[in-house]
Coordinates of C-alpha atoms in Angstrom, one line a residue:
M1 CA -2.7 -0.8 -17.6
A2 CA 0.7 -2.0 -15.5
L3 CA 3.9 -1.6 -15.3
S4 CA 6.1 -3.1 -19.1
G5 CA 8.8 -4.0 -16.8
L6 CA 11.2 -3.6 -20.2
T7 CA 12.9 -0.5 -19.0
H8 CA 15.1 1.0 -16.8
S9 CA 13.2 4.6 -15.9
V10 CA 10.4 6.3 -15.8
S11 CA 11.1 8.3 -19.1
A12 CA 12.8 4.9 -20.8
E13 CA 9.0 3.7 -20.4
F14 CA 6.5 6.6 -21.7
E15 CA 9.5 6.3 -24.2
L16 CA 8.2 2.2 -25.5
L17 CA 4.7 3.0 -24.5
A18 CA 4.4 6.4 -26.7
R19 CA 6.9 4.9 -29.5
D20 CA 8.8 8.1 -29.6
P21 CA 10.6 11.3 -27.7
S22 CA 7.8 13.5 -28.1
G23 CA 5.1 11.9 -26.8
A24 CA 7.4 10.9 -23.6
R25 CA 8.3 14.2 -23.1
I26 CA 4.0 15.0 -22.3
G27 CA 4.5 11.6 -19.7
L28 CA 6.9 14.1 -18.2
A29 CA 5.4 17.1 -18.6
A30 CA 2.4 15.0 -17.0
L31 CA 4.7 13.9 -14.4
E32 CA 5.2 17.6 -13.4
E33 CA 2.2 19.1 -13.1
M34 CA 1.8 16.7 -10.8
G35 CA 5.1 16.6 -8.6
L36 CA 6.2 14.0 -9.3
E37 CA 8.6 15.0 -12.0
H38 CA 11.7 13.9 -9.5
V39 CA 10.7 10.0 -10.8
A40 CA 11.9 10.4 -14.3
D41 CA 15.6 8.4 -14.0
Q42 CA 14.3 6.5 -11.0
N43 CA 13.5 2.6 -12.4
P44 CA 10.1 2.4 -12.0
F45 CA 9.8 -1.0 -9.9
T46 CA 11.6 1.2 -6.7
L47 CA 9.0 4.0 -7.1
S48 CA 6.0 4.0 -4.0
G49 CA 3.3 2.0 -5.0
G50 CA 0.9 5.9 -5.3
E51 CA 3.4 6.3 -8.2
Q52 CA 4.3 3.1 -10.2
V53 CA -0.1 4.0 -9.9
V54 CA 0.9 7.4 -11.7
V55 CA 3.9 6.3 -14.3
A56 CA 1.7 3.0 -15.6
I57 CA -2.0 4.9 -16.0
V58 CA -0.3 7.7 -18.5
A59 CA 2.4 5.0 -19.7
A60 CA -1.1 3.3 -20.4
A61 CA -2.4 6.9 -22.2
L62 CA 0.5 7.5 -24.2
A63 CA 0.0 4.8 -26.5
G64 CA -2.9 6.2 -27.3
P65 CA -5.5 4.2 -26.8
K66 CA -10.0 4.5 -27.4
R67 CA -10.6 3.1 -24.2
L68 CA -8.6 3.1 -21.3
A69 CA -10.0 0.8 -17.8
I70 CA -8.3 1.6 -14.4
D71 CA -8.7 -0.9 -12.5
C72 CA -9.4 -0.4 -8.5
A73 CA -5.7 1.6 -8.6
L74 CA -6.9 4.9 -7.9
E75 CA -7.4 4.5 -3.6
Q76 CA -3.8 4.7 -3.5
L77 CA -3.3 8.7 -4.9
A78 CA -3.6 11.4 -2.8
P79 CA -6.8 13.2 -3.3
D80 CA -4.5 16.3 -5.2
T81 CA -2.9 14.1 -7.5
R82 CA -5.7 12.1 -8.2
D83 CA -7.6 15.2 -8.9
C84 CA -5.0 16.1 -11.7
L85 CA -4.2 12.8 -13.1
L86 CA -8.4 12.6 -13.3
A87 CA -8.0 16.2 -15.1
W88 CA -5.0 14.8 -17.7
L89 CA -6.9 12.7 -18.4
R90 CA -10.4 14.0 -19.5
A91 CA -7.9 16.9 -21.8
R92 CA -6.6 13.0 -23.9
D93 CA -8.8 11.5 -27.0
C94 CA -9.9 9.0 -24.4
D95 CA -12.5 7.2 -23.4
V96 CA -11.5 6.3 -19.5
T97 CA -13.7 3.3 -17.6
I98 CA -12.8 3.6 -13.6
A99 CA -14.0 0.0 -12.0
D100 CA -13.7 0.4 -7.9
N101 CA -15.8 -0.7 -5.0
R102 CA -16.1 1.9 -3.0
L103 CA -16.6 4.8 -5.8
E104 CA -18.3 6.6 -3.7
E105 CA -15.8 7.9 -1.0
W106 CA -14.9 10.2 -4.0
H107 CA -16.6 10.1 -7.1
H108 CA -19.3 12.1 -7.5
G109 CA -20.3 11.5 -11.7
P110 CA -22.6 9.0 -12.7
A111 CA -21.6 5.4 -11.9
R112 CA -22.9 2.1 -13.0
H113 CA -23.5 -0.3 -10.2
F114 CA -23.1 -3.6 -9.9
V115 CA -25.0 -6.7 -8.2
Q116 CA -23.8 -6.7 -4.6
P117 CA -22.8 -10.7 -3.1
D118 CA -24.1 -12.0 -0.2
N119 CA -22.0 -14.3 0.0
V120 CA -18.3 -12.7 0.6
P121 CA -16.4 -13.4 3.9
T122 CA -15.5 -10.9 6.8
I123 CA -13.2 -10.5 9.2
A124 CA -13.8 -12.1 13.1
S125 CA -12.2 -9.7 14.3
E126 CA -13.6 -10.8 17.5
L127 CA -11.6 -14.0 17.4
L128 CA -8.1 -12.1 17.5
E129 CA -8.3 -10.4 20.7
E130 CA -5.5 -13.2 22.0
M131 CA -3.3 -12.1 19.2
K132 CA -3.3 -8.8 20.5
P133 CA 0.7 -7.9 21.1
R134 CA 1.9 -5.8 24.2
P135 CA 2.1 -2.3 23.2
V136 CA 5.8 -0.6 22.7
A137 CA 6.3 3.7 22.5
I138 CA 8.1 3.9 19.1
E139 CA 10.7 6.8 19.0
I140 CA 12.1 8.3 15.8
L141 CA 15.2 10.8 16.8
D142 CA 17.0 12.7 13.8
L143 CA 16.3 9.7 10.5
K144 CA 18.4 10.5 7.8
F145 CA 17.7 8.4 4.3
K146 CA 19.0 8.6 0.4
Y147 CA 18.1 6.5 -2.3
P148 CA 21.6 5.4 -4.4
G149 CA 21.3 8.3 -6.8
G150 CA 17.6 9.6 -6.1
R151 CA 16.6 11.9 -3.8
K152 CA 17.2 12.4 -0.3
V153 CA 13.6 11.1 1.5
F154 CA 14.8 12.1 5.1
D155 CA 16.8 14.6 6.8
G156 CA 15.8 14.9 10.4
F157 CA 12.8 13.7 10.5
S158 CA 11.4 12.8 14.2
L159 CA 8.5 11.0 15.5
E160 CA 7.0 9.6 18.7
I161 CA 4.1 6.9 19.0
Q162 CA 2.9 6.8 22.3
A163 CA 2.6 2.3 23.1
G164 CA -0.5 0.9 21.5
A165 CA -1.4 4.2 20.1
C166 CA -2.7 3.6 16.1
L167 CA -2.1 6.6 13.9
R168 CA -2.6 7.4 10.6
L169 CA 0.1 8.4 8.0
K170 CA 0.0 10.9 5.7
G171 CA 1.2 12.4 2.7
R172 CA 1.7 12.9 -0.9
N173 CA 2.1 9.2 -3.3
G174 CA 6.0 9.8 -2.9
S175 CA 7.0 11.6 0.2
G176 CA 8.2 8.7 1.9
K177 CA 4.9 6.8 3.9
T178 CA 6.4 3.3 2.8
T179 CA 9.6 4.3 2.6
L180 CA 9.7 5.0 6.6
S181 CA 7.3 1.8 7.1
K182 CA 10.7 -0.2 4.6
L183 CA 12.7 1.6 7.8
L184 CA 11.2 1.1 10.7
C185 CA 10.5 -2.9 9.9
G186 CA 14.4 -3.5 8.7
L187 CA 13.9 -4.0 4.5
L188 CA 16.0 -0.6 4.2
K189 CA 19.1 1.3 6.6
P190 CA 18.9 5.0 7.9
Q191 CA 22.0 7.3 6.7
G192 CA 21.5 8.7 10.6
G193 CA 19.2 9.2 13.3
E194 CA 18.4 6.2 15.9
I195 CA 14.8 3.5 15.9
R196 CA 14.1 3.1 19.9
V197 CA 11.2 0.9 20.7
D198 CA 10.5 1.2 24.9
G199 CA 13.5 4.2 25.2
A200 CA 15.7 1.5 24.0
R201 CA 18.0 1.3 20.3
V202 CA 17.3 -1.0 17.3
E203 CA 18.9 -1.7 14.8
P204 CA 15.8 -3.4 12.5
W205 CA 18.1 -4.1 9.4
R206 CA 20.3 -6.1 11.7
K207 CA 17.6 -8.6 11.1
P208 CA 14.7 -7.7 9.5
G209 CA 10.9 -8.2 10.8
S210 CA 12.2 -8.5 14.4
F211 CA 10.3 -5.2 15.8
V212 CA 7.7 -4.4 13.6
S213 CA 5.1 -6.2 11.5
Y214 CA 4.7 -5.1 7.6
H215 CA 1.6 -5.4 5.7
F216 CA 2.9 -4.3 2.9
Q217 CA 1.4 -2.3 -0.3
N218 CA 1.7 -5.3 -2.9
P219 CA 0.3 -8.4 -1.4
S220 CA 2.7 -10.5 -4.1
F221 CA 5.7 -9.5 -1.6
Q222 CA 4.3 -10.9 1.3
L223 CA 3.6 -14.4 -0.6
F224 CA 6.2 -17.4 -0.6
A225 CA 4.1 -20.3 -0.7
S226 CA 2.3 -23.3 -2.5
T227 CA -1.0 -23.4 -0.9
M228 CA -2.2 -21.1 1.4
R229 CA -2.8 -23.6 4.4
S230 CA 1.3 -23.8 4.3
Q231 CA 1.5 -19.5 3.6
L232 CA 0.2 -19.9 7.0
R233 CA 1.6 -22.7 8.5
A234 CA 2.6 -20.6 11.2
A235 CA -0.2 -20.6 13.1
S236 CA -0.8 -24.0 15.1
D237 CA -3.9 -23.9 13.4
P238 CA -3.9 -23.1 9.8
G239 CA -7.4 -24.0 9.4
I240 CA -8.3 -21.1 12.4
I241 CA -6.7 -18.5 10.9
A242 CA -8.6 -19.1 7.8
R243 CA -11.7 -19.3 9.1
R244 CA -11.3 -15.8 11.1
F245 CA -10.3 -14.2 8.0
G246 CA -12.8 -15.5 6.1
L247 CA -10.3 -18.0 3.4
V248 CA -11.2 -20.9 5.3
E249 CA -12.9 -22.3 1.5
E250 CA -9.3 -21.4 -0.2
L251 CA -6.9 -23.3 2.0
S252 CA -5.6 -25.7 -1.3
T253 CA -5.3 -23.0 -3.3
H254 CA -1.9 -21.5 -4.3
P255 CA -1.8 -18.1 -3.0
L256 CA -1.1 -16.4 -6.6
D257 CA -3.9 -17.7 -8.1
L258 CA -6.6 -15.8 -5.6
P259 CA -8.1 -12.6 -7.0
Y260 CA -6.7 -9.7 -5.9
V261 CA -9.1 -8.5 -2.8
M262 CA -8.0 -12.5 -1.2
R263 CA -4.1 -12.2 -1.1
K264 CA -4.0 -8.2 0.7
R265 CA -6.4 -10.1 3.3
L266 CA -4.1 -13.4 2.9
A267 CA -1.0 -10.9 3.5
L268 CA -2.8 -9.0 6.2
A269 CA -3.8 -12.4 8.1
T270 CA 0.3 -14.1 7.3
A271 CA 1.2 -9.9 9.0
F272 CA -0.4 -10.7 12.0
L273 CA 1.2 -14.1 12.4
R274 CA 4.5 -12.4 13.0
R275 CA 3.3 -11.5 16.1
L276 CA 5.1 -8.1 16.3
D277 CA 4.6 -5.0 19.6
F278 CA 3.5 -3.1 16.4
L279 CA 2.0 -3.2 13.0
I280 CA 2.4 -1.5 10.5
A281 CA -0.7 -1.7 7.3
D282 CA 0.0 0.1 4.3
E283 CA -3.1 0.5 1.9
P284 CA -5.0 -2.0 3.8
T285 CA -8.0 -2.0 2.1
I286 CA -7.2 -1.4 -2.1
G287 CA -9.9 -3.1 -4.2
Q288 CA -12.5 -3.9 -1.5
D289 CA -15.8 -2.9 -1.1
H290 CA -17.5 -1.2 1.2
E291 CA -18.4 -4.0 3.6
A292 CA -14.8 -5.5 3.7
A293 CA -13.1 -3.1 4.3
S294 CA -14.2 -1.5 6.5
S295 CA -14.2 -5.0 8.4
V296 CA -10.4 -4.9 7.6
A297 CA -10.7 -1.1 9.4
N298 CA -12.4 -1.9 12.1
L299 CA -9.7 -4.6 13.0
L300 CA -6.9 -2.7 12.4
R301 CA -7.6 0.0 14.5
G302 CA -8.0 -2.4 17.6
F303 CA -3.7 -2.9 17.5
G304 CA -0.8 -0.2 17.9
G305 CA 0.4 0.9 15.1
L306 CA 0.5 3.2 11.4
R307 CA -1.8 2.5 9.4
I308 CA -0.8 4.3 5.8
S309 CA -4.3 5.0 3.6
H310 CA -6.3 7.2 2.0
A311 CA -8.9 6.0 2.2
R312 CA -11.6 8.1 4.6
L313 CA -12.7 4.2 7.2
F314 CA -9.3 5.9 8.9
D315 CA -10.4 10.0 9.1
D316 CA -11.3 9.0 12.3
L317 CA -7.5 8.4 13.7
P318 CA -4.9 10.6 14.6
T319 CA -3.0 11.9 11.7
V320 CA 0.8 12.0 11.1
S321 CA 1.2 13.6 8.1
L322 CA 4.6 13.7 5.5

């Protein structure tokens, strides 16, 4: 289950997998049921992570397989979107297998359990106290943003985040959570409004990553080096930070050769090495078992910023809804 990378729009992706326009229309109708009809003409790789999950699953189902496997993807979906997608899949002539390390958080039916490994390293959060940045206040005033040729995402959005506050950012898939993150860290430039840090206006797009550290939903977007050791080169001692994040045995490994869960952890360590004043973590617990996900969640509670997640592990945090 993945996007093909061969098409320029979601509707074309559906046509490719369904092999005919009528099949593609079935996929577009499914998106409409989930409130995602606006993505039909967009490039699949410009979508949010959750939108990409829906498109990839619908496209795979349109290909007419007898069996469809979904591997650790549904955590990225808002509950109503996930329920609607699963209902649509149940109506298809296809057996669906879902692999997920924390299926019990949302699935109450029968499931097959495998033996839990006892050698998975956790994050030593108590050793990261010295990495805590100074708390800063973030103000977003009358923010406006629209993707070229796309829909308007923000039209006068405002938000005030107190210094040191750790907040959860929630919303439907495609509501703008990742877009807001990219605006704050400077990967996107708004068409209007202001961003202030401790009362002073800043323009993050002029120097991306200078004010906000961002842990991407897709960790591969954050990994550029040929070994884990060189990926962590910003640390004075890469071995120490690797031990703290449970990565010490992988230092000579190419980051893209790591399992997804370990890539996610390496990307999180990279975000911490920026030592900036505000940390955004986008779906930081994807695919992780309960113990590993809990260690990530506990670590992140001690740092100011935004946590974008549909996981119940963050239910105790104050919530901002988009």
